[in-house]
Amino acid sequence: DRPISRSSIERDADARSDIWALGVILFELVAGRPPFVAESITELTLRVAMDPTPPSPGVPRGFEQVVARCLEKDPNRRFANVSQLAAALAPFGSPASRDRARHREHDLDVERRSGARADESRGSAGDARLVGGLALELPRQELAAALG
């Protein structure tokens, strides 16, 4: 099952729609189920648009807040890019992942100051790999212990 993307509901889809989809994946990784479940695509669309994000019992509060921010209904309240998401997830990963996230955030700061990146909302493939790597570590790290 593929997570429904907010971009299928939102008129002005951008990188924050991808952040929403990553939030769905992160939620399902730790909860073992998607955040929104329905019998039909119409019902699912309504749940995504109207229902609050359900809690993720047994996970660290900080992680739950990161996922909730990814799943914000208002795209302006989500992380602006995957680098910001990676930095927020870093405390839940390994020391090596935390270092990679910190270095990537530093690189983005340098790019922003130099004007090298025309569109800061776009993430790079490296950003996506960083978030993916952190997500793959989550069940093996602190979250695995929290889930018992």
Tab-separated table of N, CA and C in Angstrom, residues 7-135:
chain	number	residue	atom	x	y	z
A	7	SER	N	-0.363	15.880	-1.852
A	7	SER	CA	-0.392	16.606	-3.126
A	7	SER	C	-1.606	16.217	-3.956
A	8	SER	N	-2.179	15.017	-3.691
A	8	SER	CA	-3.389	14.644	-4.416
A	8	SER	C	-4.586	15.431	-3.909
A	9	ILE	N	-4.445	16.083	-2.747
A	9	ILE	CA	-5.517	16.888	-2.167
A	9	ILE	C	-5.200	18.374	-2.313
A	10	GLU	N	-3.924	18.732	-2.147
A	10	GLU	CA	-3.506	20.126	-2.178
A	10	GLU	C	-3.399	20.624	-3.613
A	11	ARG	N	-3.770	21.862	-3.817
A	11	ARG	CA	-3.665	22.439	-5.151
A	11	ARG	C	-2.241	22.823	-5.498
A	12	ASP	N	-1.499	23.345	-4.544
A	12	ASP	CA	-0.148	23.821	-4.808
A	12	ASP	C	0.863	22.887	-4.162
A	13	ALA	N	1.053	21.743	-4.761
A	13	ALA	CA	1.978	20.755	-4.210
A	13	ALA	C	3.416	21.235	-4.404
A	14	ASP	N	4.240	20.995	-3.373
A	14	ASP	CA	5.662	21.311	-3.449
A	14	ASP	C	6.409	20.318	-2.565
A	15	ALA	N	7.621	20.650	-2.189
A	15	ALA	CA	8.447	19.733	-1.388
A	15	ALA	C	7.780	19.376	-0.061
A	16	ARG	N	6.944	20.255	0.452
A	16	ARG	CA	6.279	19.970	1.724
A	16	ARG	C	5.269	18.831	1.599
A	17	SER	N	4.794	18.566	0.377
A	17	SER	CA	3.941	17.394	0.155
A	17	SER	C	4.758	16.119	0.342
A	18	ASP	N	6.014	16.167	-0.093
A	18	ASP	CA	6.909	15.027	0.122
A	18	ASP	C	7.203	14.841	1.607
A	19	ILE	N	7.331	15.940	2.329
A	19	ILE	CA	7.533	15.864	3.780
A	19	ILE	C	6.344	15.153	4.421
A	20	TRP	N	5.137	15.474	3.956
A	20	TRP	CA	3.944	14.821	4.481
A	20	TRP	C	4.009	13.308	4.226
A	21	ALA	N	4.380	12.922	3.002
A	21	ALA	CA	4.472	11.496	2.679
A	21	ALA	C	5.527	10.806	3.542
A	22	LEU	N	6.659	11.473	3.794
A	22	LEU	CA	7.675	10.896	4.683
A	22	LEU	C	7.128	10.745	6.099
A	23	GLY	N	6.292	11.687	6.530
A	23	GLY	CA	5.655	11.572	7.838
A	23	GLY	C	4.765	10.344	7.932
A	24	VAL	N	4.034	10.061	6.856
A	24	VAL	CA	3.187	8.860	6.821
A	24	VAL	C	4.059	7.609	6.965
A	25	ILE	N	5.164	7.586	6.245
A	25	ILE	CA	6.066	6.427	6.296
A	25	ILE	C	6.677	6.280	7.686
A	26	LEU	N	7.139	7.378	8.275
A	26	LEU	CA	7.709	7.328	9.622
A	26	LEU	C	6.669	6.857	10.638
A	27	PHE	N	5.447	7.363	10.517
A	27	PHE	CA	4.373	6.946	11.420
A	27	PHE	C	4.161	5.434	11.316
A	28	GLU	N	4.075	4.955	10.081
A	28	GLU	CA	3.819	3.524	9.875
A	28	GLU	C	4.992	2.659	10.345
A	29	LEU	N	6.209	3.169	10.224
A	29	LEU	CA	7.376	2.414	10.705
A	29	LEU	C	7.294	2.135	12.198
A	30	VAL	N	6.841	3.103	12.969
A	30	VAL	CA	6.819	2.919	14.420
A	30	VAL	C	5.487	2.420	14.949
A	31	ALA	N	4.384	2.755	14.266
A	31	ALA	CA	3.066	2.351	14.756
A	31	ALA	C	2.607	1.016	14.175
A	32	GLY	N	3.222	0.623	13.048
A	32	GLY	CA	2.810	-0.624	12.412
A	32	GLY	C	1.524	-0.499	11.619
A	33	ARG	N	1.069	0.724	11.428
A	33	ARG	CA	-0.153	0.992	10.656
A	33	ARG	C	-0.069	2.417	10.126
A	34	PRO	N	-0.787	2.706	9.052
A	34	PRO	CA	-0.792	4.088	8.558
A	34	PRO	C	-1.562	4.996	9.511
A	35	PRO	N	-1.297	6.285	9.478
A	35	PRO	CA	-1.996	7.193	10.386
A	35	PRO	C	-3.480	7.356	10.056
A	36	PHE	N	-3.852	7.146	8.818
A	36	PHE	CA	-5.239	7.296	8.396
A	36	PHE	C	-5.654	6.045	7.635
A	37	VAL	N	-6.769	5.455	8.042
A	37	VAL	CA	-7.254	4.226	7.427
A	37	VAL	C	-8.716	4.420	7.061
A	38	ALA	N	-9.112	3.908	5.901
A	38	ALA	CA	-10.494	4.041	5.450
A	38	ALA	C	-10.818	2.917	4.471
A	39	GLU	N	-12.090	2.767	4.218
A	39	GLU	CA	-12.573	1.729	3.295
A	39	GLU	C	-12.536	2.164	1.834
A	40	SER	N	-12.570	3.471	1.583
A	40	SER	CA	-12.577	3.962	0.207
A	40	SER	C	-11.627	5.155	0.091
A	41	ILE	N	-11.274	5.490	-1.134
A	41	ILE	CA	-10.383	6.627	-1.364
A	41	ILE	C	-11.081	7.929	-0.951
A	42	THR	N	-12.375	8.006	-1.135
A	42	THR	CA	-13.113	9.209	-0.729
A	42	THR	C	-13.057	9.375	0.784
A	43	GLU	N	-13.329	8.293	1.508
A	43	GLU	CA	-13.279	8.352	2.965
A	43	GLU	C	-11.856	8.658	3.441
A	44	LEU	N	-10.860	8.055	2.793
A	44	LEU	CA	-9.470	8.305	3.168
A	44	LEU	C	-9.104	9.772	2.953
A	45	THR	N	-9.531	10.327	1.831
A	45	THR	CA	-9.254	11.730	1.546
A	45	THR	C	-9.868	12.624	2.620
A	46	LEU	N	-11.091	12.309	3.024
A	46	LEU	CA	-11.730	13.091	4.076
A	46	LEU	C	-10.999	12.950	5.403
A	47	ARG	N	-10.571	11.741	5.733
A	47	ARG	CA	-9.838	11.533	6.990
A	47	ARG	C	-8.523	12.316	6.988
A	48	VAL	N	-7.803	12.246	5.880
A	48	VAL	CA	-6.534	12.972	5.775
A	48	VAL	C	-6.767	14.465	5.935
A	49	ALA	N	-7.818	14.969	5.319
A	49	ALA	CA	-8.084	16.408	5.346
A	49	ALA	C	-8.673	16.888	6.668
A	50	MET	N	-9.424	16.030	7.361
A	50	MET	CA	-10.196	16.501	8.509
A	50	MET	C	-9.735	15.960	9.860
A	51	ASP	N	-9.300	14.717	9.922
A	51	ASP	CA	-8.982	14.092	11.208
A	51	ASP	C	-7.630	14.547	11.744
A	52	PRO	N	-7.527	14.699	13.049
A	52	PRO	CA	-6.209	14.999	13.623
A	52	PRO	C	-5.292	13.781	13.487
A	53	THR	N	-4.008	14.035	13.487
A	53	THR	CA	-3.044	12.938	13.430
A	53	THR	C	-3.149	12.134	14.724
A	54	PRO	N	-3.336	10.823	14.619
A	54	PRO	CA	-3.437	10.021	15.839
A	54	PRO	C	-2.095	9.954	16.569
A	55	PRO	N	-2.126	9.749	17.881
A	55	PRO	CA	-0.873	9.634	18.631
A	55	PRO	C	-0.164	8.324	18.308
A	56	SER	N	1.107	8.283	18.622
A	56	SER	CA	1.919	7.074	18.460
A	56	SER	C	2.361	6.622	19.844
A	57	PRO	N	1.537	5.864	20.549
A	57	PRO	CA	1.895	5.456	21.909
A	57	PRO	C	3.206	4.673	21.945
A	58	GLY	N	3.977	4.928	22.971
A	58	GLY	CA	5.201	4.164	23.171
A	58	GLY	C	6.427	4.699	22.466
A	59	VAL	N	6.321	5.810	21.754
A	59	VAL	CA	7.502	6.388	21.110
A	59	VAL	C	7.883	7.652	21.867
A	60	PRO	N	9.138	8.034	21.809
A	60	PRO	CA	9.557	9.263	22.492
A	60	PRO	C	8.740	10.468	22.023
A	61	ARG	N	8.390	11.334	22.945
A	61	ARG	CA	7.569	12.509	22.653
A	61	ARG	C	8.187	13.366	21.543
A	62	GLY	N	9.499	13.535	21.573
A	62	GLY	CA	10.167	14.336	20.544
A	62	GLY	C	9.988	13.757	19.159
A	63	PHE	N	10.062	12.426	19.054
A	63	PHE	CA	9.858	11.781	17.760
A	63	PHE	C	8.415	11.973	17.303
A	64	GLU	N	7.484	11.807	18.217
A	64	GLU	CA	6.070	11.989	17.884
A	64	GLU	C	5.825	13.418	17.381
A	65	GLN	N	6.503	14.396	17.974
A	65	GLN	CA	6.353	15.790	17.541
A	65	GLN	C	6.914	16.001	16.139
A	66	VAL	N	8.028	15.332	15.822
A	66	VAL	CA	8.606	15.432	14.477
A	66	VAL	C	7.618	14.890	13.448
A	67	VAL	N	7.061	13.717	13.720
A	67	VAL	CA	6.104	13.116	12.790
A	67	VAL	C	4.851	13.980	12.680
A	68	ALA	N	4.360	14.488	13.804
A	68	ALA	CA	3.176	15.350	13.770
A	68	ALA	C	3.430	16.595	12.924
A	69	ARG	N	4.638	17.147	13.008
A	69	ARG	CA	4.949	18.319	12.186
A	69	ARG	C	4.965	17.959	10.701
A	70	CYS	N	5.448	16.782	10.378
A	70	CYS	CA	5.410	16.326	8.978
A	70	CYS	C	3.976	16.218	8.479
A	71	LEU	N	3.074	15.809	9.358
A	71	LEU	CA	1.686	15.540	8.983
A	71	LEU	C	0.745	16.727	9.226
A	72	GLU	N	1.306	17.904	9.447
A	72	GLU	CA	0.483	19.100	9.617
A	72	GLU	C	-0.429	19.292	8.412
A	73	LYS	N	-1.657	19.690	8.659
A	73	LYS	CA	-2.597	19.964	7.561
A	73	LYS	C	-2.149	21.184	6.761
A	74	ASP	N	-1.635	22.187	7.447
A	74	ASP	CA	-1.159	23.411	6.802
A	74	ASP	C	0.283	23.203	6.354
A	75	PRO	N	0.541	23.187	5.055
A	75	PRO	CA	1.914	22.957	4.566
A	75	PRO	C	2.939	23.938	5.134
A	76	ASN	N	2.515	25.159	5.472
A	76	ASN	CA	3.445	26.151	6.020
A	76	ASN	C	3.945	25.773	7.412
A	77	ARG	N	3.280	24.850	8.080
A	77	ARG	CA	3.692	24.426	9.418
A	77	ARG	C	4.571	23.177	9.383
A	78	ARG	N	4.761	22.583	8.194
A	78	ARG	CA	5.635	21.413	8.039
A	78	ARG	C	7.080	21.874	7.898
A	79	PHE	N	8.004	20.913	7.949
A	79	PHE	CA	9.401	21.214	7.645
A	79	PHE	C	9.452	21.725	6.215
A	80	ALA	N	10.305	22.697	5.963
A	80	ALA	CA	10.396	23.287	4.629
A	80	ALA	C	11.113	22.382	3.639
A	81	ASN	N	11.988	21.520	4.144
A	81	ASN	CA	12.749	20.628	3.266
A	81	ASN	C	13.220	19.402	4.051
A	82	VAL	N	13.750	18.430	3.340
A	82	VAL	CA	14.166	17.189	3.990
A	82	VAL	C	15.400	17.380	4.862
A	83	SER	N	16.190	18.393	4.609
A	83	SER	CA	17.341	18.661	5.479
A	83	SER	C	16.875	19.051	6.876
A	84	GLN	N	15.843	19.882	6.947
A	84	GLN	CA	15.293	20.244	8.254
A	84	GLN	C	14.705	19.013	8.947
A	85	LEU	N	14.026	18.173	8.188
A	85	LEU	CA	13.472	16.943	8.755
A	85	LEU	C	14.593	16.046	9.262
A	86	ALA	N	15.650	15.893	8.483
A	86	ALA	CA	16.786	15.056	8.899
A	86	ALA	C	17.395	15.582	10.189
A	87	ALA	N	17.532	16.897	10.290
A	87	ALA	CA	18.097	17.480	11.513
A	87	ALA	C	17.192	17.197	12.716
A	88	ALA	N	15.872	17.241	12.508
A	88	ALA	CA	14.944	16.963	13.603
A	88	ALA	C	14.947	15.487	13.997
A	89	LEU	N	15.202	14.601	13.041
A	89	LEU	CA	15.254	13.161	13.317
A	89	LEU	C	16.597	12.717	13.888
A	90	ALA	N	17.626	13.509	13.659
A	90	ALA	CA	18.987	13.120	14.042
A	90	ALA	C	19.131	12.659	15.488
A	91	PRO	N	18.501	13.289	16.468
A	91	PRO	CA	18.658	12.822	17.848
A	91	PRO	C	18.199	11.389	18.079
A	92	PHE	N	17.394	10.859	17.162
A	92	PHE	CA	16.871	9.506	17.314
A	92	PHE	C	17.676	8.473	16.539
A	93	GLY	N	18.720	8.918	15.833
A	93	GLY	CA	19.557	8.023	15.045
A	93	GLY	C	20.875	7.741	15.738
A	94	SER	N	21.755	7.128	14.998
A	94	SER	CA	23.082	6.798	15.517
A	94	SER	C	23.954	8.048	15.550
A	95	PRO	N	25.078	8.005	16.269
A	95	PRO	CA	26.000	9.156	16.246
A	95	PRO	C	26.448	9.519	14.829
A	96	ALA	N	26.674	8.524	13.984
A	96	ALA	CA	27.101	8.812	12.612
A	96	ALA	C	26.011	9.564	11.849
A	97	SER	N	24.760	9.180	12.045
A	97	SER	CA	23.657	9.876	11.383
A	97	SER	C	23.511	11.293	11.900
A	98	ARG	N	23.694	11.469	13.189
A	98	ARG	CA	23.629	12.827	13.745
A	98	ARG	C	24.701	13.701	13.125
A	99	ASP	N	25.902	13.148	12.949
A	99	ASP	CA	26.982	13.910	12.320
A	99	ASP	C	26.650	14.247	10.874
A	100	ARG	N	26.107	13.275	10.120
A	100	ARG	CA	25.745	13.533	8.726
A	100	ARG	C	24.684	14.627	8.636
A	101	ALA	N	23.677	14.563	9.512
A	101	ALA	CA	22.621	15.585	9.498
A	101	ALA	C	23.191	16.955	9.835
A	102	ARG	N	24.075	17.018	10.825
A	102	ARG	CA	24.682	18.293	11.221
A	102	ARG	C	25.526	18.856	10.077
A	103	HIS	N	26.305	18.004	9.401
A	103	HIS	CA	27.134	18.465	8.280
A	103	HIS	C	26.267	18.938	7.120
A	104	ARG	N	25.177	18.229	6.852
A	104	ARG	CA	24.304	18.623	5.746
A	104	ARG	C	23.663	19.978	6.040
A	105	GLU	N	23.219	20.176	7.283
A	105	GLU	CA	22.609	21.456	7.660
A	105	GLU	C	23.642	22.585	7.528
A	106	HIS	N	24.888	22.309	7.915
A	106	HIS	CA	25.959	23.303	7.755
A	106	HIS	C	26.170	23.617	6.278
A	107	ASP	N	26.215	22.583	5.431
A	107	ASP	CA	26.386	22.796	3.993
A	107	ASP	C	25.265	23.659	3.424
A	108	LEU	N	24.022	23.406	3.873
A	108	LEU	CA	22.902	24.215	3.394
A	108	LEU	C	23.025	25.664	3.854
A	109	ASP	N	23.491	25.866	5.082
A	109	ASP	CA	23.700	27.239	5.563
A	109	ASP	C	24.707	27.965	4.686
A	110	VAL	N	25.793	27.284	4.326
A	110	VAL	CA	26.813	27.880	3.457
A	110	VAL	C	26.208	28.195	2.096
A	111	GLU	N	25.419	27.249	1.537
A	111	GLU	CA	24.778	27.487	0.240
A	111	GLU	C	23.828	28.672	0.303
A	112	ARG	N	23.046	28.775	1.373
A	112	ARG	CA	22.098	29.889	1.502
A	112	ARG	C	22.841	31.222	1.556
A	113	ARG	N	23.916	31.268	2.332
A	113	ARG	CA	24.671	32.518	2.450
A	113	ARG	C	25.325	32.904	1.134
A	114	SER	N	25.745	31.915	0.352
A	114	SER	CA	26.424	32.224	-0.905
A	114	SER	C	25.445	32.391	-2.059
A	115	GLY	N	24.159	32.050	-1.827
A	115	GLY	CA	23.172	32.156	-2.898
A	115	GLY	C	23.296	31.046	-3.919
A	116	ALA	N	23.970	29.942	-3.554
A	116	ALA	CA	24.225	28.865	-4.515
A	116	ALA	C	22.975	28.082	-4.872
A	117	ARG	N	22.001	28.007	-3.989
A	117	ARG	CA	20.803	27.212	-4.261
A	117	ARG	C	19.645	28.155	-4.583
A	118	ALA	N	19.076	27.966	-5.750
A	118	ALA	CA	17.999	28.850	-6.171
A	118	ALA	C	16.697	28.543	-5.437
A	119	ASP	N	16.459	27.287	-5.128
A	119	ASP	CA	15.200	26.896	-4.507
A	119	ASP	C	15.487	26.096	-3.251
A	120	GLU	N	15.424	26.752	-2.092
A	120	GLU	CA	15.759	26.090	-0.834
A	120	GLU	C	14.759	25.022	-0.445
A	121	SER	N	13.553	25.055	-0.993
A	121	SER	CA	12.552	24.060	-0.613
A	121	SER	C	12.850	22.706	-1.250
A	122	ARG	N	13.638	22.691	-2.313
A	122	ARG	CA	13.970	21.421	-2.965
A	122	ARG	C	15.079	20.730	-2.196
A	123	GLY	N	14.889	19.480	-1.936
A	123	GLY	CA	15.924	18.698	-1.291
A	123	GLY	C	16.756	17.989	-2.345
A	124	SER	N	17.913	17.542	-1.959
A	124	SER	CA	18.748	16.802	-2.886
A	124	SER	C	18.560	15.312	-2.647
A	125	ALA	N	19.088	14.517	-3.548
A	125	ALA	CA	19.049	13.066	-3.354
A	125	ALA	C	19.797	12.693	-2.078
A	126	GLY	N	20.852	13.443	-1.764
A	126	GLY	CA	21.589	13.194	-0.530
A	126	GLY	C	20.732	13.436	0.697
A	127	ASP	N	19.888	14.469	0.645
A	127	ASP	CA	18.973	14.742	1.752
A	127	ASP	C	18.015	13.571	1.936
A	128	ALA	N	17.460	13.087	0.839
A	128	ALA	CA	16.514	11.973	0.911
A	128	ALA	C	17.193	10.720	1.458
A	129	ARG	N	18.421	10.469	1.030
A	129	ARG	CA	19.158	9.304	1.557
A	129	ARG	C	19.409	9.457	3.047
A	130	LEU	N	19.684	10.689	3.487
A	130	LEU	CA	19.931	10.948	4.904
A	130	LEU	C	18.682	10.645	5.720
A	131	VAL	N	17.525	11.133	5.273
A	131	VAL	CA	16.276	10.854	5.984
A	131	VAL	C	15.982	9.365	5.941
A	132	GLY	N	16.175	8.738	4.785
A	132	GLY	CA	15.948	7.296	4.673
A	132	GLY	C	16.853	6.509	5.595
A	133	GLY	N	18.106	6.909	5.671
A	133	GLY	CA	19.049	6.233	6.568
A	133	GLY	C	18.647	6.382	8.020
A	134	LEU	N	18.227	7.576	8.395
A	134	LEU	CA	17.759	7.788	9.760
A	134	LEU	C	16.515	6.960	10.035
A	135	ALA	N	15.591	6.927	9.081
A	135	ALA	CA	14.356	6.157	9.271
A	135	ALA	C	14.666	4.676	9.432
